[in-house]
Short mmCIF file of C-alpha atoms in Angstrom, two decimals:
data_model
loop_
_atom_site.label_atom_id
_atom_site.label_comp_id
_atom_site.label_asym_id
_atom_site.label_seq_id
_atom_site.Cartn_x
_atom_site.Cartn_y
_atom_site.Cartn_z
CA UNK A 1 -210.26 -60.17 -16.37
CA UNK A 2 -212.43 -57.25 -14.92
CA UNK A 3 -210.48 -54.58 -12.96
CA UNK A 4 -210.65 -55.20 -9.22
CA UNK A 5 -211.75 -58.35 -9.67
CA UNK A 6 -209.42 -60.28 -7.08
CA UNK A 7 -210.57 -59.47 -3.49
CA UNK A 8 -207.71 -60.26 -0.83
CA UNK A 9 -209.17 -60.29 2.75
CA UNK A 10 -206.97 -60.61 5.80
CA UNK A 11 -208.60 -62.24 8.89
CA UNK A 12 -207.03 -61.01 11.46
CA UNK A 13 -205.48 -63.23 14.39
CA UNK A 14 -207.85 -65.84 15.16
CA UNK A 15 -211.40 -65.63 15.07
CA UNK A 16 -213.42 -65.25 11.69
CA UNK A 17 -214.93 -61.29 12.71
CA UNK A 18 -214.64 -59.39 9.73
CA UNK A 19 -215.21 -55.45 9.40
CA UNK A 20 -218.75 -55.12 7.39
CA UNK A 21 -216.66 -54.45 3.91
CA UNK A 22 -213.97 -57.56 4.20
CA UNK A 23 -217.25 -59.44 5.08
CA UNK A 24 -218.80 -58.54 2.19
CA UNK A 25 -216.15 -59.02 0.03
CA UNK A 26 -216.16 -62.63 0.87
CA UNK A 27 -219.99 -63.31 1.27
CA UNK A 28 -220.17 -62.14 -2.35
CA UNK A 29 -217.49 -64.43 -3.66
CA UNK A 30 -218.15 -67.01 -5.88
CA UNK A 31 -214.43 -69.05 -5.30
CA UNK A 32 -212.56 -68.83 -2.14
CA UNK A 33 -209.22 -69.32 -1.89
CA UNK A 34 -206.95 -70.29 0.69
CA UNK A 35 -205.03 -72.53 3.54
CA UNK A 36 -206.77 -75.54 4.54
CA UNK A 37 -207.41 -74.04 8.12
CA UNK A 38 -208.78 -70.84 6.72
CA UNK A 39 -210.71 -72.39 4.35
CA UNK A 40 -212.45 -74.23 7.22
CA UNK A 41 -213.46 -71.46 9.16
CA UNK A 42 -216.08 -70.24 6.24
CA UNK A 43 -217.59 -73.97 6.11
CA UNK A 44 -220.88 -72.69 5.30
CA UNK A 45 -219.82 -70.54 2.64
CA UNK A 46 -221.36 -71.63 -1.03
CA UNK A 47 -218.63 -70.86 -3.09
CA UNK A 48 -215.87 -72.95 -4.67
CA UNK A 49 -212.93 -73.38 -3.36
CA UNK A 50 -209.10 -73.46 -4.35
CA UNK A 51 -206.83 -74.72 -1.37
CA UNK A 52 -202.84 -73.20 -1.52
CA UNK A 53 -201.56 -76.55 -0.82
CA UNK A 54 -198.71 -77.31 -3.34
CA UNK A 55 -197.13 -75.05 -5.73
CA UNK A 56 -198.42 -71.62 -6.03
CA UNK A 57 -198.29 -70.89 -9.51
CA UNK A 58 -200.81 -73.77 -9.89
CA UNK A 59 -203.17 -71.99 -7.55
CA UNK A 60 -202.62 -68.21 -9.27
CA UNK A 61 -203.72 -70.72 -12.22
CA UNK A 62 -207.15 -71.63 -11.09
CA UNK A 63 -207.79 -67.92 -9.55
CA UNK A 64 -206.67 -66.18 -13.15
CA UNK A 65 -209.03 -69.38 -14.80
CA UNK A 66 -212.14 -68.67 -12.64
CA UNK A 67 -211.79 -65.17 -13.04
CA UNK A 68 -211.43 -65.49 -17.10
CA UNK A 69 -215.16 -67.28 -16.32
CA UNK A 70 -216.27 -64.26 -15.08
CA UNK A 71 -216.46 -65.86 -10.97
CA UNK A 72 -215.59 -63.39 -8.08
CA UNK A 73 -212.69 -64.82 -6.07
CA UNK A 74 -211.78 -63.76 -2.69
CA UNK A 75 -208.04 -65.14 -0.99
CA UNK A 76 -208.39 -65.56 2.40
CA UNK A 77 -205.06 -64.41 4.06
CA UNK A 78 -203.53 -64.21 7.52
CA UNK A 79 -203.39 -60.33 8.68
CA UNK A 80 -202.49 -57.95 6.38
CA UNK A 81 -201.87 -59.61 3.04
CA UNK A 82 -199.49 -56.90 2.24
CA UNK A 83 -196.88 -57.59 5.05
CA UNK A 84 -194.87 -60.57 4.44
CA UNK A 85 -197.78 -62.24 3.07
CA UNK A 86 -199.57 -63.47 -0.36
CA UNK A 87 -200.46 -60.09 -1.65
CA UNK A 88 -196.81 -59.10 -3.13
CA UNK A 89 -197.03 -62.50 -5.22
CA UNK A 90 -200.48 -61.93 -6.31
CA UNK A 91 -199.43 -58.58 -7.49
CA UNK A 92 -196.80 -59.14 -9.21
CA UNK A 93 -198.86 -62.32 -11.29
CA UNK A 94 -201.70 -60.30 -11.59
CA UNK A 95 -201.23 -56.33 -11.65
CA UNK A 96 -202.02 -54.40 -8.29
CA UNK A 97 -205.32 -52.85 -10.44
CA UNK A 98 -206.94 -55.92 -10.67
CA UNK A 99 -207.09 -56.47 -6.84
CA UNK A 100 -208.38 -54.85 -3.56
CA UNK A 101 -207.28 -55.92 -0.47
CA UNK A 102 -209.05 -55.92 2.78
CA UNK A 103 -206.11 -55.71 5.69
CA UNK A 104 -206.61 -56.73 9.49
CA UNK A 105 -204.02 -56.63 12.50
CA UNK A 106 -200.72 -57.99 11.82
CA UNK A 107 -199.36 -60.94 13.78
CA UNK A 108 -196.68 -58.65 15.23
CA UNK A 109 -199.34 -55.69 15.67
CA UNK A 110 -201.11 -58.43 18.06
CA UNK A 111 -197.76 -59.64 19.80
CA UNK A 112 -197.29 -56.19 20.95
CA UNK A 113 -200.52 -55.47 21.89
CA UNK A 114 -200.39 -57.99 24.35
CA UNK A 115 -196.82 -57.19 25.62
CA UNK A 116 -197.52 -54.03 25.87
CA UNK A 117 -194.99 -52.38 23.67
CA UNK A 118 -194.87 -50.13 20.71
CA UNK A 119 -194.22 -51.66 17.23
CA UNK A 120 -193.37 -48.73 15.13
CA UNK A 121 -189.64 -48.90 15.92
CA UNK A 122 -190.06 -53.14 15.56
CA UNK A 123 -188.22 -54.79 12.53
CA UNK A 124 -189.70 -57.78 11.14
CA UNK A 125 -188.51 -60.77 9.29
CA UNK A 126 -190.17 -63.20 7.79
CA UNK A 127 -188.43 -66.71 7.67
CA UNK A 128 -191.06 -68.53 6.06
CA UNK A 129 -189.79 -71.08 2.95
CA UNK A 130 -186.18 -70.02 3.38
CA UNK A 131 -183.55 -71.71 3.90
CA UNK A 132 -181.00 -69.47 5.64
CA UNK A 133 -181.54 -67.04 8.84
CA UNK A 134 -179.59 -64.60 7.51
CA UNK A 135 -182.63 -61.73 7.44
CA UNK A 136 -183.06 -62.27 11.27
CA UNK A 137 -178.90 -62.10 11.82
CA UNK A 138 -178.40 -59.44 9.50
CA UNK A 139 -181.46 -57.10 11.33
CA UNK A 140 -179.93 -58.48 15.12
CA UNK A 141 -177.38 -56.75 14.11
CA UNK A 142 -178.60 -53.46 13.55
CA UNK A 143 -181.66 -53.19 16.21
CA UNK A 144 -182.29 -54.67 19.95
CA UNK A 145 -185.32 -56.84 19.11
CA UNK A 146 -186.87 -58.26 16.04
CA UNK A 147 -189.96 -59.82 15.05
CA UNK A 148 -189.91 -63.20 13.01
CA UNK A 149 -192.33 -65.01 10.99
CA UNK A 150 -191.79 -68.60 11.28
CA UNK A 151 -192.66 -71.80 9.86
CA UNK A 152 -192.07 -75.73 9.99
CA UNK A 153 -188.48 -75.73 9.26
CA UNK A 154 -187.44 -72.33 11.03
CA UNK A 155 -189.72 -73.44 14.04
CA UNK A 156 -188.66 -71.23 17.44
CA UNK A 157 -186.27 -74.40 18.99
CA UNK A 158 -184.40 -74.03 15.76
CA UNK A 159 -184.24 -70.45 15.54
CA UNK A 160 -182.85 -70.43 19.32
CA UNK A 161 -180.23 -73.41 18.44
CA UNK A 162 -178.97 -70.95 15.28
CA UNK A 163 -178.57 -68.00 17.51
CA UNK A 164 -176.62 -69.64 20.25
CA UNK A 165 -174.43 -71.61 17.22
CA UNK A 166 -173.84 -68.38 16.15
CA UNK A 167 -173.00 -66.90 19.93
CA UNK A 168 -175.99 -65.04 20.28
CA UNK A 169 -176.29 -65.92 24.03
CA UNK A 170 -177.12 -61.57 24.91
CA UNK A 171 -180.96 -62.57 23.38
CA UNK A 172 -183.92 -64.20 25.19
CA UNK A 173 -186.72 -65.33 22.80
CA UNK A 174 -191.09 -64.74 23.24
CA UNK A 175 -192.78 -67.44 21.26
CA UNK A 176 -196.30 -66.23 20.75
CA UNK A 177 -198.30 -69.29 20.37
CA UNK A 178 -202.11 -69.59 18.74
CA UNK A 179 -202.99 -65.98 19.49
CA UNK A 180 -206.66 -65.64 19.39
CA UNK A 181 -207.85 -68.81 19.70
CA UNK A 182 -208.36 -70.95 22.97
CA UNK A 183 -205.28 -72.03 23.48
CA UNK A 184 -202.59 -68.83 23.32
CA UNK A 185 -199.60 -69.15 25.06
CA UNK A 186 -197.15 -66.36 25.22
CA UNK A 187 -193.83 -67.99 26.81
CA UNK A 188 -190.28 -65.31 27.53
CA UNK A 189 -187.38 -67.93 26.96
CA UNK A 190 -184.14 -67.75 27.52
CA UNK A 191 -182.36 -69.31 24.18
CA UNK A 192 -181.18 -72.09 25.97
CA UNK A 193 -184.35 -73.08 27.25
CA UNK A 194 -186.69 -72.44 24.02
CA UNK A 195 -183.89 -74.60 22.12
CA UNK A 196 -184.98 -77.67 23.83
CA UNK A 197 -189.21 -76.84 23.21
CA UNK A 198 -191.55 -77.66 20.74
CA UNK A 199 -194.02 -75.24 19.83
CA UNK A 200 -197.23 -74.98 18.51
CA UNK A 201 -196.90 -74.54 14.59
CA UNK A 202 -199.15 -71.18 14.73
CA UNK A 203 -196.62 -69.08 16.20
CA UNK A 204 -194.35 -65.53 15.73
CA UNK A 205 -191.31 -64.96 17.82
CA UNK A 206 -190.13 -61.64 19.26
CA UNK A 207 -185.98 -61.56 19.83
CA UNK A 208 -184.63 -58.79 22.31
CA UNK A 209 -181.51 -58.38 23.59
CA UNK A 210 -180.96 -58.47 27.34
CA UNK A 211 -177.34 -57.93 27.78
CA UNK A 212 -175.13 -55.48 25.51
CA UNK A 213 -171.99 -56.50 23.51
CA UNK A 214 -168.99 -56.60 25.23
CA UNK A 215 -167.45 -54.74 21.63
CA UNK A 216 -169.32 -51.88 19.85
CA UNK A 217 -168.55 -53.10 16.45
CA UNK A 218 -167.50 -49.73 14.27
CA UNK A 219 -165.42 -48.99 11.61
CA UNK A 220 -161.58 -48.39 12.92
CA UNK A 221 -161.62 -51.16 15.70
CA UNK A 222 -159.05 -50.83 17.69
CA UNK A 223 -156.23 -53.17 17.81
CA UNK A 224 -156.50 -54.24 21.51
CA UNK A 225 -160.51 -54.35 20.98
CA UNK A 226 -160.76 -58.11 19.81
CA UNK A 227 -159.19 -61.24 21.57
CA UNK A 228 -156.04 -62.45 19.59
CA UNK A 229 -152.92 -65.15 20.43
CA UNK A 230 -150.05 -62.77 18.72
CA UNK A 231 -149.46 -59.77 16.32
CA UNK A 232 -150.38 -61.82 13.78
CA UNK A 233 -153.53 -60.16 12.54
CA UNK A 234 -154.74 -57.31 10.17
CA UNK A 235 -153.58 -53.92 11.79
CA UNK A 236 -155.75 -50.82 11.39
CA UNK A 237 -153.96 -48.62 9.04
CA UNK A 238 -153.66 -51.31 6.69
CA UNK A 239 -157.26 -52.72 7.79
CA UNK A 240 -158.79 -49.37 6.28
CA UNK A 241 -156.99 -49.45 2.89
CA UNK A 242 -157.93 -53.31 2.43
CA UNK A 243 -161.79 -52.81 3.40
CA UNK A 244 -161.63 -49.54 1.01
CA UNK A 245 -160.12 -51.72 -1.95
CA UNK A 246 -162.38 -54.66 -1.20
CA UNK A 247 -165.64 -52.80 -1.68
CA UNK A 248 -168.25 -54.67 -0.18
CA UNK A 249 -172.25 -53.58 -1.51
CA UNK A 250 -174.96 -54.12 0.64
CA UNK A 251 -175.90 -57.67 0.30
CA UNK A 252 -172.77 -59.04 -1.12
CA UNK A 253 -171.15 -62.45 -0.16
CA UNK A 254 -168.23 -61.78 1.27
CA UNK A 255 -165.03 -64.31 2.41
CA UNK A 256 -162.24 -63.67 4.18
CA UNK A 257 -159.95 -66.60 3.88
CA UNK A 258 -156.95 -66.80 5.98
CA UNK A 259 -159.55 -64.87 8.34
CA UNK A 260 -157.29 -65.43 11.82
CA UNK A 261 -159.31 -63.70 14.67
CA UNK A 262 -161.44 -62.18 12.49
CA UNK A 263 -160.57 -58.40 12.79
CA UNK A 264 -161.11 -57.91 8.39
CA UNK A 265 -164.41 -60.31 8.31
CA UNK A 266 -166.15 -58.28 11.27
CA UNK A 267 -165.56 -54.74 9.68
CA UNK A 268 -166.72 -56.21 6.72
CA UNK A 269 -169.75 -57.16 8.09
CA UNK A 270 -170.73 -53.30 8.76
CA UNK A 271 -170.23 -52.70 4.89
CA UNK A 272 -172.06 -55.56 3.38
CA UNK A 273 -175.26 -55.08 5.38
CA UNK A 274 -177.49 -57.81 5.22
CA UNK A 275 -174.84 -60.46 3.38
CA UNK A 276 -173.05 -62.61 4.88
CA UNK A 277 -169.51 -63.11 5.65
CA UNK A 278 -167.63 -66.37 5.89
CA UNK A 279 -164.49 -66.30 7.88
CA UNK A 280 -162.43 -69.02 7.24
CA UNK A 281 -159.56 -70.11 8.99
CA UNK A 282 -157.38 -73.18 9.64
CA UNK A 283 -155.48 -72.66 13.17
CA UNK A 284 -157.82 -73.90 15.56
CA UNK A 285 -156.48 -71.95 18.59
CA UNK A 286 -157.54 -68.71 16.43
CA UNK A 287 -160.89 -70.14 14.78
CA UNK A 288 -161.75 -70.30 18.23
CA UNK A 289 -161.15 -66.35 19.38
CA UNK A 290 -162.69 -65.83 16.09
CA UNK A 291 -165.86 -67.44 17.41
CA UNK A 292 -165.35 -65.24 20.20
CA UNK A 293 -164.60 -62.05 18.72
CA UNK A 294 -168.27 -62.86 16.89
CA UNK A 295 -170.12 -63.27 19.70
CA UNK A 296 -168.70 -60.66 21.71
CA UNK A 297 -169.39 -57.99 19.05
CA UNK A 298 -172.52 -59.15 18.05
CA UNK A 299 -171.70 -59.62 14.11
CA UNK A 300 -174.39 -62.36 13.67
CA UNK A 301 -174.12 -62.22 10.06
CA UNK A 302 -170.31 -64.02 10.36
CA UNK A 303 -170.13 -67.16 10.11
CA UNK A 304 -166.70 -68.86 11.30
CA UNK A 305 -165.75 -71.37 9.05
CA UNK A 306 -162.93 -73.96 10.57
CA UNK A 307 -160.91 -75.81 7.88
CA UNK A 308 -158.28 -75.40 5.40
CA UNK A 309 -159.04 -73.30 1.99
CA UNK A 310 -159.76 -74.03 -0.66
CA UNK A 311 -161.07 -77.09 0.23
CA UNK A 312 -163.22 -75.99 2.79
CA UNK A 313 -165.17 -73.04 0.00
CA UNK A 314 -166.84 -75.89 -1.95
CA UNK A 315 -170.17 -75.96 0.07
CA UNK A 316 -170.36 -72.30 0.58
CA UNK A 317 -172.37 -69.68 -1.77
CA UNK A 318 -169.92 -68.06 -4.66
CA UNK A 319 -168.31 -64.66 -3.32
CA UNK A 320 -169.04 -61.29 -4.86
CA UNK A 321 -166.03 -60.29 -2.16
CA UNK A 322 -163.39 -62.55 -1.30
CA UNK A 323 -160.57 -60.90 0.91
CA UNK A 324 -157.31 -62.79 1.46
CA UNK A 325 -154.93 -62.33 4.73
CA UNK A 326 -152.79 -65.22 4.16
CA UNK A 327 -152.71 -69.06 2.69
CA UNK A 328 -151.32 -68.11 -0.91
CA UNK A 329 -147.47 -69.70 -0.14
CA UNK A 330 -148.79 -72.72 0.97
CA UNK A 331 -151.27 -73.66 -0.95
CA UNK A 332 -150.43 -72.25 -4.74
CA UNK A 333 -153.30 -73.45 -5.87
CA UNK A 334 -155.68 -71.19 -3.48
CA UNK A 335 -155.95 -67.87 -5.65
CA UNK A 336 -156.83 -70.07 -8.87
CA UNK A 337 -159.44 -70.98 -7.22
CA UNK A 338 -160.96 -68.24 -5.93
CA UNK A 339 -160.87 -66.55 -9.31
CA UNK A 340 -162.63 -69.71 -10.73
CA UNK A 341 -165.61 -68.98 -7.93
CA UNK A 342 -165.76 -65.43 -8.03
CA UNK A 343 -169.19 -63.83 -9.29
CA UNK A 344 -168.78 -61.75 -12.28
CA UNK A 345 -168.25 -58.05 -11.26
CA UNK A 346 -166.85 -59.23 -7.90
CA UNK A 347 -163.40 -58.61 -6.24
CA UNK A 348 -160.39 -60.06 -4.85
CA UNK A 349 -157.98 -58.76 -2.44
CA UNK A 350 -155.04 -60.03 -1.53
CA UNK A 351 -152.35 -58.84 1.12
CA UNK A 352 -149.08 -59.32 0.75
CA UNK A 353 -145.54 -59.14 2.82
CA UNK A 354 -143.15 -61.53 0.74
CA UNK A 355 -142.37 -60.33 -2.69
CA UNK A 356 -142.35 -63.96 -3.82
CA UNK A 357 -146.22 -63.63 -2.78
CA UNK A 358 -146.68 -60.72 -4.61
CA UNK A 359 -145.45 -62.01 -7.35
CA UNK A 360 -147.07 -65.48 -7.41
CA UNK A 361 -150.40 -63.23 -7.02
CA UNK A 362 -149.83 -60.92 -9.75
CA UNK A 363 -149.05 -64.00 -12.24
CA UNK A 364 -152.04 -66.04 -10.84
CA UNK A 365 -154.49 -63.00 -11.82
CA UNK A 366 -152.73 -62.42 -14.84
CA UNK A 367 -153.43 -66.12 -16.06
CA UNK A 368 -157.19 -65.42 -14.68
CA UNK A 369 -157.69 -62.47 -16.92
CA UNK A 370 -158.49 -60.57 -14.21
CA UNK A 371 -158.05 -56.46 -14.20
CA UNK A 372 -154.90 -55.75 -11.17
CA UNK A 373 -154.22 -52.84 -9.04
CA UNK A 374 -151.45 -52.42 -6.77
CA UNK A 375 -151.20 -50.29 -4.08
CA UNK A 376 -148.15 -50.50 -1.35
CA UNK A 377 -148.86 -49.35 2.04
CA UNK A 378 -146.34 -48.36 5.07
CA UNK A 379 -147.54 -47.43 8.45
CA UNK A 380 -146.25 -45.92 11.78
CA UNK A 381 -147.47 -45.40 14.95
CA UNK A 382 -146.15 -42.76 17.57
CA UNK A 383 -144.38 -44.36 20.45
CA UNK A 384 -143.22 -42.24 23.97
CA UNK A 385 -139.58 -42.42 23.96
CA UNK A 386 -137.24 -40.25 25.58
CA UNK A 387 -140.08 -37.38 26.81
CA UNK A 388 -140.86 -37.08 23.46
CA UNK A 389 -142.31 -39.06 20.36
CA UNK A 390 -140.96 -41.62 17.81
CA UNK A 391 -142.53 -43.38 14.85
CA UNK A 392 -142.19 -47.30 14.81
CA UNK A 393 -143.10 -48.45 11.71
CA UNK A 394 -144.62 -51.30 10.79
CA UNK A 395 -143.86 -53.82 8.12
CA UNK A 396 -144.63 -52.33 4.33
CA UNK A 397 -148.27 -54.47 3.09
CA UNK A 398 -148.73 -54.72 -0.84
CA UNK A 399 -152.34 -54.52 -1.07
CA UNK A 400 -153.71 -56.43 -4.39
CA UNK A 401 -156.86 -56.06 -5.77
CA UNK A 402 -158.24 -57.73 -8.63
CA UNK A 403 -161.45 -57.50 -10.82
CA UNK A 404 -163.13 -60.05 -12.40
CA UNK A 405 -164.81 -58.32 -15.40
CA UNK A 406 -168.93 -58.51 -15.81
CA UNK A 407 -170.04 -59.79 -19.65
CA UNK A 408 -173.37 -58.14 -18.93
CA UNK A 409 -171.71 -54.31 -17.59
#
């Protein structure tokens, strides 16, 4: 395999015009290779051709096969190949010195030349072959409007249906349809609407937000900041200590079981950017303000989860962090469970009032073999009494954290 041998061309949106070099590169091509409907628009072009229609390590294959024969091969890609498109695969089979890539204007580049806005300060996701949303969530969360690559599956209607599931009603949605050819559309939908559409399958979305959250989601939330049903709930003082013990990485899975109205799980959420967080909870009175408490601080990347642990965990992803609020009495065998699920090099913490909880904990991770630390934690919050000040204190929280050891450091 000759160095620079693999050319990558990017056409652009719509059309086949080609700056003189990127039309070079492909008039002197001996194989061409790419989708069926850019394949089509060089019909007249001589050369062989490899379709990407099924697997793609087949197709990297044929290219590394022709090229072995000594055959110049040019991919045909949408826009740049280098944003969210083929070029980081063919890198990474083929080394970045054996290829040269011709890029055009980016899908998103053309969406915002025709709505007239800057794209510089523009995230973009791509949801093409996933299965999850949880790139477009996680980068809601963190910027007023996103771009998204789409495809079949994650088609705009669905996209829409996940965002209001998820109470993301404060977005309206621009489906950009067939840009450049004869038939662009460019439709501004509310969710709602778009949720009931079908689009054509040639199409990028751009997400904004059109009304603010009712919450600024920060560290320290104040009590009174989320909806609740009683005092029931995961105070601040003790809030901060949990979140510190818990640990959550960028990207991690987190759970908070025994979630109530969601006031650990949301936090959470700000640590573990771009993971998710399941919140599960039983009560149905509070799974619904938990629902509520999402949507009105815009923490897209929480997922409420209504049922009763553990039975409810089995069809979600393994945890790295698994927080616990409350469930352990109940349901003894809970915490064996979660220990059983738990990622190697993840975490559990469990908070505790009852010493017969703490004590059922402790044992439990002692028969997991997993590493304990216990930390007890009193709080008390100034009061007006009398002209002056008093402290009334709140119940004293045991605050257990375990470790579940990684073999491979």
């Amino acid at each position: 395999m000759t160095a620079r041998s693999i050319r990558v061309v990017g056409l652009g949106v719509g059309g086949t015009w080609l700056a003189p070099p990127a039309a070079a590169a492909v008039a002197g091509a001996e194989v061409l290779v790419g989708g069926r409907r850019l394949l089509a628009l060089f019909s007249d072009h001589p050369g062989a051709r490899i379709p990407i229609a099924g697997p793609l390590d087949a197709v990297c294959q044929a290219m590394a096969s022709a090229v072995g024969e000594g055959r110049v091969v040019a991919v045909l890609a949408d826009g740049d190949p280098l944003f969210f498109g083929i070029g980081r695969l063919l890198a990474e089979r083929f080394g970045p010195d054996r290829l040269i890539f011709y890029p055009a204007v980016t899908a998103v580049a053309a969406a915002c030349a025709r709505l007239g806005r800057t794209w510089h300060d523009l995230p973009a996701v791509s949801l093409h072959g996933r299965n999850d949303m949880q790139p477009l969530f996680a980068a809601l969360c963190r910027a007023e409007a996103v771009a998204a690559y789409t495809d079949a599956v994650n088609a705009p209607g669905v996209i829409a249906t996940r965002l209001l599931d998820r109470g993301g009603d404060a977005f309206a949605m621009t489906v950009c349809e067939d840009m450049g050819l004869p038939g662009e559309w460019l439709r501004r939908l509310p969710l709602a609407e778009a949720a009931g559409l079908e689009f054509s399958p040639l199409n990028l979305v751009v997400i904004e937000r059109v009304r603010p959250v009712a919450v600024p989601l920060v560290l320290g939330l104040s009590d009174e900041a989320l909806l609740r049903q009683d005092r029931v709930f995961t105070k601040k003082p003790v809030r901060a200590a949990a979140l510190a013990a818990l640990a959550p990485r960028p990207g991690d899975v987190v759970w908070d079981v025994g979630a109530g109205v969601g006031t650990v799980a949301l936090e959470a959420s700000l640590l573990n950017a771009g993971g998710p967080v399941f919140a599960v909870e039983r009560d149905p009175e509070r799974a619904r303000l938990l629902a509520e408490n999402i949507r009105r601080t815009g923490a897209l990347t929480v997922s409420a989860v209504r049922g009763e642990a553990p039975d409810v965990l089995e069809s979600l992803p393994d945890p790295d962090r698994v927080f616990v609020g409350g469930g352990t009495t109940e349901r003894p065998d809970l915490l064996p469970r979660l220990c059983q699920r738990l990622r190697p090099g993840g975490g559990i913490v469990v908070n505790c009032v009852l010493l017969g909880s703490l004590h059922r904990a402790l044992a439990d991770f002692e028969a997991a073999g997993l590493a304990v630390t216990l930390t007890q934690l009193q709080a008390a919050t100034a009061a007006p009494l009398a002209g002056d000040l008093r402290l009334c204190a709140d119940n004293p929280v045991y605050i257990l954290a375990a470790a579940k050891e990684d073999p491979h450091g």
